[in-house]
Coordinates of C-alpha atoms in Angstrom, one line a residue:
M127 CA -10.2 -14.9 -42.9
E128 CA -13.0 -17.3 -42.1
I129 CA -14.0 -17.3 -45.8
L130 CA -10.4 -18.0 -46.9
Y131 CA -10.1 -20.7 -44.2
V132 CA -13.2 -22.5 -45.6
M133 CA -11.8 -22.0 -49.2
R134 CA -8.5 -23.5 -48.2
K135 CA -10.2 -26.5 -46.7
N136 CA -12.1 -27.0 -50.0
G137 CA -9.0 -26.3 -52.1
S138 CA -10.7 -23.3 -53.7
V139 CA -8.6 -20.5 -55.4
C140 CA -5.4 -21.9 -53.8
D141 CA -2.2 -21.0 -55.4
G142 CA 0.2 -23.3 -53.6
I143 CA 0.7 -26.6 -51.9
L144 CA 2.8 -27.4 -48.9
K145 CA 3.9 -31.0 -48.4
S146 CA 5.0 -32.7 -45.2
E147 CA 7.9 -35.2 -45.5
D148 CA 5.4 -38.1 -45.5
G149 CA 3.8 -36.7 -48.7
R150 CA 0.6 -35.3 -47.2
E151 CA -0.5 -32.2 -49.2
F152 CA -2.0 -29.0 -47.9
P153 CA -3.5 -26.5 -50.4
I154 CA -2.8 -22.9 -49.3
H155 CA -3.0 -19.3 -50.3
R156 CA 0.6 -18.1 -50.5
L157 CA -0.2 -14.5 -49.4
I158 CA -1.7 -15.8 -46.1
M159 CA 1.4 -17.9 -45.3
V160 CA 3.7 -15.0 -46.3
T161 CA 2.0 -12.6 -43.9
C162 CA 2.1 -15.2 -41.1
S163 CA 5.8 -16.0 -41.0
P164 CA 9.2 -14.6 -42.2
Y165 CA 10.1 -18.2 -43.0
F166 CA 7.4 -18.5 -45.6
E167 CA 8.1 -14.9 -46.9
A168 CA 11.7 -15.9 -47.5
L169 CA 10.6 -19.2 -48.9
Y170 CA 8.3 -17.8 -51.6
N171 CA 10.6 -14.9 -52.4
S172 CA 13.7 -17.0 -52.7
P173 CA 15.5 -17.1 -56.1
I174 CA 15.1 -20.8 -56.0
N175 CA 11.4 -20.3 -56.5
I176 CA 11.8 -17.8 -59.4
Q177 CA 9.4 -20.1 -61.4
R178 CA 6.9 -19.9 -58.6
R179 CA 6.7 -23.6 -57.8
T180 CA 3.2 -24.6 -56.6
E181 CA 4.4 -27.5 -54.5
I182 CA 7.1 -27.2 -51.7
I183 CA 8.1 -29.9 -49.3
I184 CA 8.6 -28.6 -45.7
P185 CA 11.3 -30.7 -44.1
N186 CA 11.5 -32.0 -40.5
I187 CA 7.8 -31.4 -39.6
S188 CA 4.9 -33.9 -39.2
A189 CA 1.8 -33.5 -41.2
D190 CA -0.2 -32.8 -38.0
M191 CA 2.1 -30.0 -37.0
L192 CA 2.1 -28.5 -40.5
D193 CA -1.7 -28.6 -40.5
K194 CA -1.8 -26.7 -37.3
I195 CA 0.7 -24.1 -38.5
I196 CA -1.5 -23.4 -41.5
D197 CA -4.6 -23.3 -39.3
F198 CA -2.9 -20.7 -37.2
A199 CA -2.0 -18.6 -40.3
Y200 CA -5.6 -18.4 -41.2
M201 CA -7.3 -18.2 -37.8
P202 CA -4.8 -16.9 -35.2
S203 CA -7.5 -15.4 -32.9
N204 CA -9.1 -18.8 -32.3
F205 CA -6.0 -20.8 -32.0
H206 CA -5.6 -20.7 -28.3
Q207 CA -8.5 -23.2 -28.1
T208 CA -6.3 -25.7 -30.0
V209 CA -3.3 -25.6 -27.6
N210 CA -3.1 -28.3 -25.0
F211 CA -0.3 -30.3 -23.1
Q212 CA -0.3 -32.9 -25.8
N213 CA 0.9 -30.4 -28.5
V214 CA 2.2 -27.3 -26.8
F215 CA 5.9 -28.2 -26.7
Q216 CA 5.9 -29.4 -30.3
L217 CA 4.0 -26.2 -31.3
I218 CA 6.7 -24.1 -29.6
K219 CA 9.4 -26.0 -31.5
V220 CA 7.8 -25.5 -34.9
A221 CA 6.8 -21.9 -34.1
N222 CA 10.4 -21.2 -33.3
K223 CA 11.5 -22.9 -36.5
F224 CA 9.1 -20.8 -38.6
L225 CA 9.7 -17.6 -36.5
I226 CA 6.0 -17.2 -35.7
S227 CA 6.3 -15.0 -32.6
K228 CA 2.5 -14.7 -32.0
L229 CA 2.2 -18.4 -31.8
V230 CA 5.1 -18.6 -29.4
D231 CA 3.3 -16.0 -27.2
I232 CA 0.1 -18.1 -27.2
C233 CA 2.0 -21.2 -26.1
C234 CA 4.0 -19.4 -23.4
I235 CA 0.8 -17.9 -22.0
F236 CA -0.8 -21.4 -21.9
L237 CA 2.2 -22.9 -20.1
I238 CA 2.4 -20.2 -17.5
D239 CA -1.3 -20.3 -16.9
H240 CA -1.1 -24.1 -16.4
I241 CA 2.2 -24.3 -14.5
N242 CA 2.3 -26.7 -11.5
D243 CA 4.7 -28.6 -9.3
Q244 CA 4.9 -31.4 -11.9
N245 CA 5.7 -29.4 -15.0
C246 CA 7.4 -26.3 -13.9
I247 CA 10.9 -27.7 -14.4
L248 CA 9.9 -28.8 -17.9
I249 CA 8.6 -25.4 -18.7
W250 CA 11.7 -23.7 -17.3
K251 CA 14.0 -25.9 -19.4
C252 CA 11.9 -25.2 -22.5
A253 CA 12.1 -21.5 -22.0
K254 CA 15.9 -21.7 -21.5
Q255 CA 16.2 -23.8 -24.7
Y256 CA 14.5 -21.2 -26.9
N257 CA 15.6 -18.1 -24.9
Y258 CA 12.1 -17.1 -23.9
Q259 CA 13.2 -14.9 -21.1
D260 CA 9.8 -13.8 -19.7
M261 CA 8.6 -17.4 -19.5
E262 CA 12.0 -18.5 -18.0
A263 CA 11.7 -15.9 -15.3
K264 CA 8.1 -16.9 -14.4
A265 CA 8.9 -20.6 -14.4
L266 CA 12.0 -20.1 -12.2
K267 CA 10.0 -17.9 -9.8
Y268 CA 7.4 -20.6 -9.5
L269 CA 10.2 -23.1 -8.8
M270 CA 11.7 -20.8 -6.1
I271 CA 8.3 -20.4 -4.4
N272 CA 7.4 -24.1 -4.4
F273 CA 10.9 -25.6 -4.0
T274 CA 10.1 -27.9 -1.1
N275 CA 7.2 -29.5 -2.9
I276 CA 9.1 -29.8 -6.2
L277 CA 11.8 -31.8 -4.4
K278 CA 9.4 -34.8 -4.5
E279 CA 9.0 -34.6 -8.3
R280 CA 10.8 -36.9 -10.8
R281 CA 11.9 -34.0 -13.0
Y282 CA 13.8 -32.5 -10.1
L283 CA 16.0 -35.6 -10.1
E284 CA 16.8 -35.1 -13.8
I285 CA 18.1 -31.5 -13.7
S286 CA 21.8 -30.8 -14.5
L287 CA 24.5 -29.7 -12.1
D288 CA 24.4 -26.2 -13.4
E289 CA 20.6 -26.1 -13.1
I290 CA 20.6 -27.2 -9.4
I291 CA 23.4 -24.7 -8.6
T292 CA 21.4 -22.0 -10.2
I293 CA 18.4 -22.8 -8.1
L294 CA 20.1 -23.3 -4.8
K295 CA 22.1 -20.1 -5.0
K296 CA 19.1 -17.9 -5.5
E297 CA 18.3 -15.3 -2.8
E298 CA 14.6 -15.8 -3.5
L299 CA 14.7 -19.6 -2.8
N300 CA 11.7 -20.1 -0.5
V301 CA 12.7 -22.5 2.3
K302 CA 11.6 -22.3 5.9
H303 CA 14.7 -24.1 6.9
E304 CA 18.1 -24.0 5.2
E305 CA 18.1 -27.7 6.0
F306 CA 15.8 -28.1 3.1
V307 CA 18.6 -26.9 0.8
W308 CA 20.9 -29.6 2.1
E309 CA 18.2 -32.3 1.8
G310 CA 17.6 -31.1 -1.8
I311 CA 21.2 -31.8 -2.6
L312 CA 21.1 -35.3 -1.1
I313 CA 18.0 -36.2 -2.9
W314 CA 19.6 -35.1 -6.2
I315 CA 22.9 -37.0 -5.5
D316 CA 21.1 -40.1 -4.3
H317 CA 19.4 -40.4 -7.7
D318 CA 22.8 -41.2 -9.4
P319 CA 25.5 -41.3 -6.6
D320 CA 28.2 -42.9 -8.8
N321 CA 28.2 -39.9 -11.1
R322 CA 27.0 -37.1 -8.9
S323 CA 28.7 -37.6 -5.5
K324 CA 31.9 -36.0 -7.0
Y325 CA 30.0 -32.6 -7.1
I326 CA 29.5 -32.4 -3.4
N327 CA 32.0 -29.6 -2.9
Q328 CA 30.3 -27.3 -5.5
L329 CA 26.9 -28.1 -4.1
M330 CA 27.9 -27.5 -0.5
R331 CA 28.9 -23.9 -1.4
C332 CA 25.2 -23.3 -2.1
V333 CA 24.1 -24.0 1.4
R334 CA 24.1 -21.3 4.1
F335 CA 25.3 -23.5 6.9
G336 CA 25.4 -20.6 9.3
L337 CA 21.6 -20.6 9.3
I338 CA 20.9 -24.3 10.2
N339 CA 20.6 -26.1 13.5
P340 CA 24.1 -27.0 14.9
E341 CA 23.0 -30.4 16.0
Y342 CA 21.5 -31.1 12.5
F343 CA 24.8 -29.9 11.0
I344 CA 26.9 -32.3 13.0
A345 CA 24.6 -35.3 12.5
K346 CA 23.4 -34.8 8.9
V347 CA 26.1 -32.8 7.2
K348 CA 29.5 -33.3 8.8
N349 CA 29.0 -37.0 9.1
N350 CA 27.3 -37.5 5.8
K351 CA 28.7 -40.3 3.6
Y352 CA 29.3 -38.0 0.6
V353 CA 31.2 -35.4 2.7
K354 CA 34.9 -36.5 2.6
F355 CA 36.8 -34.7 5.4
E356 CA 40.1 -35.8 3.9
D357 CA 39.2 -33.8 0.8
R358 CA 40.8 -30.3 1.2
N359 CA 37.8 -28.4 -0.3
C360 CA 35.3 -30.3 1.8
R361 CA 37.3 -29.8 4.9
R362 CA 37.5 -26.0 4.3
I363 CA 33.7 -25.8 4.0
I364 CA 33.1 -27.8 7.1
I365 CA 35.6 -25.7 9.1
E366 CA 34.0 -22.5 7.9
A367 CA 30.6 -23.7 8.8
I368 CA 31.7 -24.8 12.3
R369 CA 33.2 -21.4 12.9
C370 CA 29.9 -19.7 12.0
L371 CA 27.7 -22.1 14.0
F372 CA 29.7 -22.1 17.1
D373 CA 31.0 -18.5 16.8
L374 CA 34.7 -19.3 16.8
K375 CA 37.0 -16.4 16.1
I376 CA 39.8 -18.3 14.5
G377 CA 41.2 -16.4 11.6
H378 CA 38.2 -16.3 9.3
G379 CA 37.2 -13.5 7.0
S380 CA 33.8 -11.7 7.4
K381 CA 33.0 -12.3 3.7
S382 CA 32.8 -16.1 4.0
K383 CA 30.9 -15.8 7.2
L384 CA 28.5 -13.3 5.7
Q385 CA 27.7 -15.7 2.8
L386 CA 27.2 -18.6 5.2
Q387 CA 24.9 -16.6 7.4
K388 CA 23.2 -14.3 4.9
P389 CA 19.4 -14.9 5.2
R390 CA 17.5 -15.5 2.0
L391 CA 14.8 -13.1 0.9
P392 CA 11.4 -13.7 2.3
R393 CA 8.5 -14.3 0.0
E394 CA 6.1 -12.5 2.3
V395 CA 6.4 -9.3 4.2
L396 CA 4.3 -8.3 7.2
F397 CA 3.2 -4.7 7.5
V398 CA 1.6 -3.0 10.6
I399 CA 0.0 0.4 10.2
G400 CA -1.3 3.0 12.7
G401 CA -2.9 2.4 16.1
W402 CA -2.5 3.9 19.5
D403 CA 0.8 4.3 21.4
G404 CA -0.4 4.9 25.0
D405 CA -2.9 7.7 24.6
I406 CA -1.5 9.0 21.3
P407 CA -2.8 7.9 17.8
I408 CA 0.0 7.2 15.3
N409 CA 0.5 6.8 11.6
L410 CA 3.8 5.0 11.7
M411 CA 4.4 1.9 9.6
E412 CA 6.6 -1.1 10.4
S413 CA 7.5 -4.1 8.3
Y414 CA 8.6 -7.6 9.6
D415 CA 11.1 -10.0 7.9
I416 CA 10.5 -13.5 9.2
K417 CA 13.9 -14.7 7.8
T418 CA 15.7 -12.5 10.3
D419 CA 12.9 -12.2 12.9
S420 CA 13.3 -8.4 12.7
W421 CA 11.3 -5.2 12.3
I422 CA 12.1 -2.0 10.6
L423 CA 10.4 1.4 10.8
L424 CA 9.4 2.8 7.4
S425 CA 9.7 6.4 6.5
I426 CA 6.6 6.4 4.2
N427 CA 3.8 7.2 6.7
D428 CA 0.4 8.5 5.6
S429 CA 0.7 12.3 5.4
T430 CA -3.1 12.7 6.2
G431 CA -2.3 11.9 9.8
P432 CA -2.8 9.2 12.4
R433 CA -5.5 6.5 12.3
A434 CA -6.6 3.8 14.7
Y435 CA -9.4 1.2 15.0
H436 CA -9.2 0.9 11.2
R437 CA -8.7 -2.3 9.1
C438 CA -6.4 -3.2 6.3
A439 CA -6.9 -5.3 3.1
V440 CA -4.4 -6.3 0.4
M441 CA -5.2 -6.5 -3.3
D442 CA -2.4 -6.9 -5.9
N443 CA 0.4 -4.6 -4.8
Y444 CA -1.8 -2.3 -2.8
I445 CA -2.7 -2.0 0.9
Y446 CA -6.1 -0.5 1.5
I447 CA -6.8 1.3 4.8
I448 CA -10.5 1.3 5.7
G449 CA -12.3 3.6 8.2
G450 CA -10.9 4.3 11.7
Y451 CA -10.6 7.1 14.2
D452 CA -7.9 9.7 15.1
G453 CA -9.2 10.8 18.5
V454 CA -11.5 13.4 17.0
D455 CA -13.0 12.2 13.7
F456 CA -14.7 9.0 12.8
F457 CA -13.7 8.2 9.3
N458 CA -15.6 7.1 6.2
T459 CA -12.5 7.9 4.2
C460 CA -10.2 5.2 2.8
R461 CA -6.6 5.3 1.7
C462 CA -4.5 3.1 -0.5
F463 CA -0.7 2.5 -0.3
D464 CA 1.1 1.5 -3.5
I465 CA 3.9 -1.0 -2.5
L466 CA 5.8 -0.4 -5.8
T467 CA 5.9 3.4 -5.6
S468 CA 5.7 3.8 -1.8
E469 CA 2.9 6.4 -2.3
W470 CA -0.4 7.0 -0.7
R471 CA -3.6 8.0 -2.4
E472 CA -7.2 8.6 -1.5
I473 CA -9.9 6.2 -2.8
A474 CA -13.7 6.4 -2.8
P475 CA -15.2 7.0 0.7
M476 CA -17.6 4.6 2.3
Y477 CA -21.3 5.5 2.7
S478 CA -21.0 5.2 6.5
H479 CA -18.4 6.5 9.0
R480 CA -16.9 3.4 10.6
C481 CA -14.6 3.2 13.6
Y482 CA -14.0 -0.3 15.1
V483 CA -14.9 -1.6 11.6
S484 CA -14.4 -5.2 10.5
V485 CA -13.0 -5.9 7.0
A486 CA -12.6 -9.0 4.8
T487 CA -11.6 -9.6 1.2
V488 CA -13.4 -12.0 -1.2
G489 CA -12.3 -12.0 -4.8
R490 CA -11.8 -8.4 -6.1
H491 CA -14.1 -7.0 -3.3
I492 CA -13.3 -5.6 0.1
Y493 CA -16.1 -5.8 2.7
A494 CA -16.6 -3.2 5.5
L495 CA -18.9 -4.5 8.2
G496 CA -20.4 -2.8 11.2
G497 CA -18.4 -0.4 13.4
F498 CA -19.3 2.8 15.3
N499 CA -20.1 6.1 13.6
G500 CA -19.7 8.3 16.7
R501 CA -23.4 7.9 17.7
V502 CA -24.5 4.3 17.3
R503 CA -23.2 0.8 16.7
L504 CA -23.8 -0.4 13.1
R505 CA -25.2 -3.5 11.6
S506 CA -24.9 -2.2 8.0
A507 CA -22.3 -3.5 5.6
E508 CA -20.9 -2.3 2.3
R509 CA -18.6 -3.7 -0.4
Y510 CA -15.8 -2.0 -2.4
N511 CA -14.9 -2.9 -5.9
C512 CA -11.2 -2.5 -6.4
D513 CA -11.6 -2.3 -10.2
T514 CA -14.2 0.4 -10.3
N515 CA -13.3 2.3 -7.1
Q516 CA -16.9 2.1 -6.0
W517 CA -18.7 1.2 -2.7
T518 CA -22.1 -0.6 -2.8
M519 CA -24.4 -1.3 0.2
I520 CA -25.1 -5.0 0.8
A521 CA -27.5 -6.7 3.2
S522 CA -27.1 -5.7 6.8
M523 CA -25.9 -8.2 9.4
N524 CA -28.2 -9.9 11.8
N525 CA -26.6 -8.0 14.7
E526 CA -25.1 -4.6 15.4
R527 CA -21.3 -5.2 15.8
S528 CA -18.4 -2.9 16.5
D529 CA -15.0 -4.0 17.6
A530 CA -15.7 -7.4 16.0
S531 CA -13.4 -9.2 13.5
A532 CA -14.0 -10.6 10.0
T533 CA -12.3 -12.9 7.5
E534 CA -12.9 -14.8 4.3
L535 CA -13.7 -18.5 4.6
S536 CA -14.7 -20.7 1.6
G537 CA -15.8 -17.7 -0.4
S538 CA -18.0 -16.3 2.3
V539 CA -17.4 -13.5 4.9
Y540 CA -17.4 -14.6 8.5
I541 CA -17.6 -12.1 11.4
V542 CA -17.4 -13.0 15.1
G543 CA -17.9 -11.2 18.4
G544 CA -17.9 -7.5 19.0
F545 CA -20.1 -5.0 21.0
N546 CA -23.6 -4.0 20.2
G547 CA -23.8 -1.0 22.5
N548 CA -25.3 -3.0 25.4
E549 CA -23.4 -6.3 25.6
F550 CA -20.3 -8.1 24.6
L551 CA -21.0 -10.7 21.9
S552 CA -20.2 -14.4 21.5
S553 CA -22.3 -14.7 18.4
A554 CA -21.0 -15.2 14.9
E555 CA -22.5 -15.2 11.4
F556 CA -21.4 -15.3 7.7
Y557 CA -22.4 -13.6 4.5
N558 CA -22.9 -15.4 1.2
P559 CA -22.0 -13.0 -1.7
D560 CA -24.0 -15.0 -4.2
T561 CA -27.3 -14.8 -2.2
N562 CA -26.6 -11.5 -0.4
Q563 CA -27.7 -13.1 2.8
W564 CA -26.4 -13.4 6.4
T565 CA -26.7 -16.6 8.3
N566 CA -26.0 -17.2 12.0
I567 CA -23.6 -20.0 13.1
S568 CA -23.1 -21.5 16.5
S569 CA -21.8 -19.0 19.1
M570 CA -18.3 -19.0 20.4
K571 CA -17.6 -20.4 23.9
T572 CA -16.6 -16.9 25.2
R573 CA -17.8 -13.4 24.7
R574 CA -15.2 -11.4 22.8
C575 CA -14.9 -7.7 21.9
G576 CA -11.7 -6.3 20.4
V577 CA -11.2 -9.8 19.1
C578 CA -9.2 -11.1 16.1
C579 CA -10.2 -13.9 13.7
I580 CA -8.5 -15.4 10.7
N581 CA -8.9 -18.2 8.1
Y582 CA -6.2 -20.9 8.3
N583 CA -6.5 -23.9 6.1
G584 CA -10.3 -23.7 5.9
Y585 CA -10.9 -23.3 9.7
L586 CA -11.8 -20.1 11.6
Y587 CA -9.3 -19.2 14.3
V588 CA -10.3 -16.7 17.0
F589 CA -8.0 -15.1 19.6
G590 CA -8.1 -12.8 22.5
G591 CA -10.5 -9.9 23.1
F592 CA -12.4 -8.5 26.1
N593 CA -15.2 -10.3 27.7
G594 CA -16.5 -7.3 29.8
I595 CA -14.4 -8.2 32.8
S596 CA -10.8 -8.9 31.6
R597 CA -8.6 -9.1 28.5
L598 CA -8.3 -12.6 27.2
C599 CA -5.4 -14.8 26.2
S600 CA -7.6 -17.7 25.2
G601 CA -8.5 -18.8 21.7
E602 CA -10.9 -21.1 19.9
V603 CA -11.3 -22.6 16.4
Y604 CA -14.5 -23.1 14.4
N605 CA -14.8 -26.2 12.3
P606 CA -17.2 -25.4 9.4
Y607 CA -17.8 -29.1 8.7
T608 CA -18.9 -30.0 12.3
Q609 CA -20.2 -26.5 13.0
K610 CA -18.5 -26.7 16.4
W611 CA -16.0 -24.6 18.3
Y612 CA -12.9 -26.1 20.0
I613 CA -10.6 -24.5 22.6
L614 CA -7.0 -23.6 21.6
E615 CA -3.8 -23.2 23.6
D616 CA -3.6 -19.8 25.4
M617 CA -1.5 -17.0 24.1
S618 CA 1.3 -15.9 26.4
T619 CA -0.1 -12.4 26.6
A620 CA -3.7 -11.4 27.1
R621 CA -4.7 -8.8 24.5
S622 CA -7.5 -7.0 22.9
N623 CA -7.6 -4.6 19.9
F624 CA -4.5 -6.3 18.4
A625 CA -3.7 -7.6 14.9
V626 CA -3.5 -11.1 13.4
V627 CA -2.1 -12.4 10.1
V628 CA -0.9 -15.7 8.6
L629 CA 2.8 -15.6 7.7
E630 CA 4.6 -18.7 6.3
D631 CA 2.1 -21.1 7.9
L632 CA 2.3 -19.5 11.3
I633 CA -0.5 -17.3 12.8
F634 CA 1.1 -14.1 14.1
V635 CA -0.6 -11.9 16.7
M636 CA 0.9 -8.5 17.6
G637 CA 0.4 -5.5 19.7
G638 CA -2.9 -4.7 21.5
F639 CA -4.0 -3.7 25.0
N640 CA -3.4 -6.1 27.9
G641 CA -5.7 -4.4 30.4
I642 CA -3.0 -2.1 31.8
T643 CA -1.0 -0.8 28.8
T644 CA -0.5 -1.0 25.1
V645 CA 2.1 -3.6 24.2
S646 CA 4.7 -4.2 21.4
S647 CA 4.9 -8.0 21.9
V648 CA 4.5 -10.4 19.0
E649 CA 3.9 -14.2 19.1
C650 CA 3.0 -16.8 16.6
Y651 CA 1.0 -20.0 16.8
D652 CA 2.2 -23.2 15.2
V653 CA -1.1 -25.0 14.4
K654 CA 0.6 -28.3 13.7
K655 CA 2.5 -28.3 17.0
E656 CA -0.3 -26.5 18.9
Q657 CA 2.1 -24.2 20.6
W658 CA 2.9 -20.4 20.7
I659 CA 6.4 -19.1 19.9
Q660 CA 7.8 -15.7 20.8
A661 CA 8.9 -13.4 18.0
K662 CA 10.7 -10.2 17.9
E663 CA 8.7 -7.3 19.4
M664 CA 7.7 -4.2 17.3
H665 CA 9.6 -1.0 17.7
M666 CA 6.7 0.6 19.7
N667 CA 3.7 -0.2 21.7
R668 CA 0.5 -0.4 19.5
S669 CA -3.1 -1.1 20.1
A670 CA -6.0 -0.5 17.7
L671 CA -3.5 -1.3 14.9
D672 CA -4.0 -3.5 11.9
A673 CA -1.6 -5.7 9.9
C674 CA -1.4 -7.4 6.5
V675 CA 0.9 -9.6 4.5
V676 CA 2.0 -8.8 1.0
K677 CA 3.5 -11.6 -1.2
D678 CA 6.1 -11.5 -4.0
I679 CA 7.0 -7.8 -3.8
P680 CA 9.3 -6.9 -6.7
N681 CA 11.1 -4.1 -4.7
I682 CA 11.2 -6.2 -1.5
E683 CA 14.6 -4.7 -0.5
N684 CA 12.7 -1.4 0.4
Y685 CA 10.8 -3.2 3.1
I686 CA 13.3 -5.6 4.8
P687 CA 16.6 -5.2 6.6
P688 CA 19.7 -5.1 4.4
R689 CA 21.6 -8.3 4.0
N690 CA 25.0 -6.9 5.0
E691 CA 27.7 -7.3 7.7
S692 CA 25.4 -5.8 10.4
F693 CA 23.0 -8.8 10.0
I694 CA 25.6 -11.5 10.3
G695 CA 24.1 -14.0 12.8
K696 CA 20.7 -12.4 12.9
K697 CA 18.8 -15.6 11.9
S698 CA 15.2 -16.4 12.8
N699 CA 14.7 -19.1 15.3
L700 CA 11.0 -19.4 14.6
H701 CA 11.3 -22.7 12.6
F702 CA 14.3 -24.4 14.2
S703 CA 12.6 -26.3 17.0
D704 CA 12.2 -30.0 16.1
F705 CA 13.1 -29.9 12.3
S706 CA 11.2 -32.9 11.0
Q707 CA 12.5 -35.5 8.7
E708 CA 9.0 -36.9 8.1
Y709 CA 8.7 -34.6 5.1
F710 CA 11.4 -36.6 3.2

């Protein structure tokens, strides 16, 4: 093909000429064009061309695009380097015209790989126009996930009525507040109020008014200039919403109430696994739905038995369980839970037995650090490759650490606190995967064993633990730019050996030991407001547990409460305090 490509450029041994409408000529080998596209196959086999015309004019295509189509016919494997945002939409148009499915695939892959807030609506519209269902689904998914950011984009203002209704009705629409849906409607109408305000009734049907703040509803919805109470349809929607918000039992059907109060699907699901309930190790799993602020017990527990003082990591649609202890054995074994099939399987064991282990994920690797093997506290560390199912030893830490906590931060692995067998630690250090080296950072203000740490927006947040005297409710944050620690607001509950995750921009802590008993309480920290909020407690007391968050689960219905009559009114109040208009 390379030889033929060069021959075409030189006009050598060519048996045909394609012309653009402006008269530019392109010598070609007809056989190459016929094998590239059904369009050219039909063109050259048409009865019109019984005399085998050497020159054929291709209508409605520029010389530049015709040149690129011919280049693709000769060198398809290299063509992806030619695609860019200046030509991709025109290439899709002509590829669709000439029925070149492989070129369509290249363009679609390019668009999805480069999708962002500014172009996702354009990509979605393009996919709908040409009925490219896979690209349409992926572009719409991106739009659902990033809806509150896309509200600011110019292309959002230009979508049609049918398109905005399609978006706003989706169960998967990712909004922390249903108020964002209403604001999205107002933004769209304000762009062309003379022509769009008449659609207010249809658009109001997309809002789940039963989930918004009643004060916001009265001030921003009922009294909005576009809402005409004298209009029968508008009035009916307002009355239905008021009945839901203020729980009025005046002749309304459960169907309309369910629709107004039906929580949307969460994008992220929180899982907790194992731990201790009092003096008993457990293997029970629970999942948490932030949209309803509720937990459900899952009947898919690990059949190998209970596990505590382990750690979890998430990769793709898998939850990895690393190390731990069951009251008898200190584990080097590791397990993997498949979210899609709800099945457990064994993976390669670690080199060392590790209870009180610390775990972090960087790229496609899971790091297991320190811990207790039943005899001594460890400073050794190892790394698991999720693609090869292999563990590899890496450089040991500067300190023995068990019951510490680790997280990824800026591509490195940070670990804080713990117990070295003699003293409770306030020290911290980080590992650079590129250099295979550990480096100490400034120590925390407090000694912490049974501590939890997590990366939030590039800062290292540390909570709770045991200082050798009492369980702690205090927290601190490390700024890697200033290399200093700063004090945080206290949790409402002192706890050690608990779990921490980031879920929808809130830092959740759950379970643990308060110095007297294991607890089931859950609270979350709003970093922007610097305050703790109580969340629904778990079904059982757990300490020595771990938790993780999995995003974009295809079979999410298996892990969240059903959206039916039993959940009318069970909305989450985690986001409703002080809904800010500053965003808009």
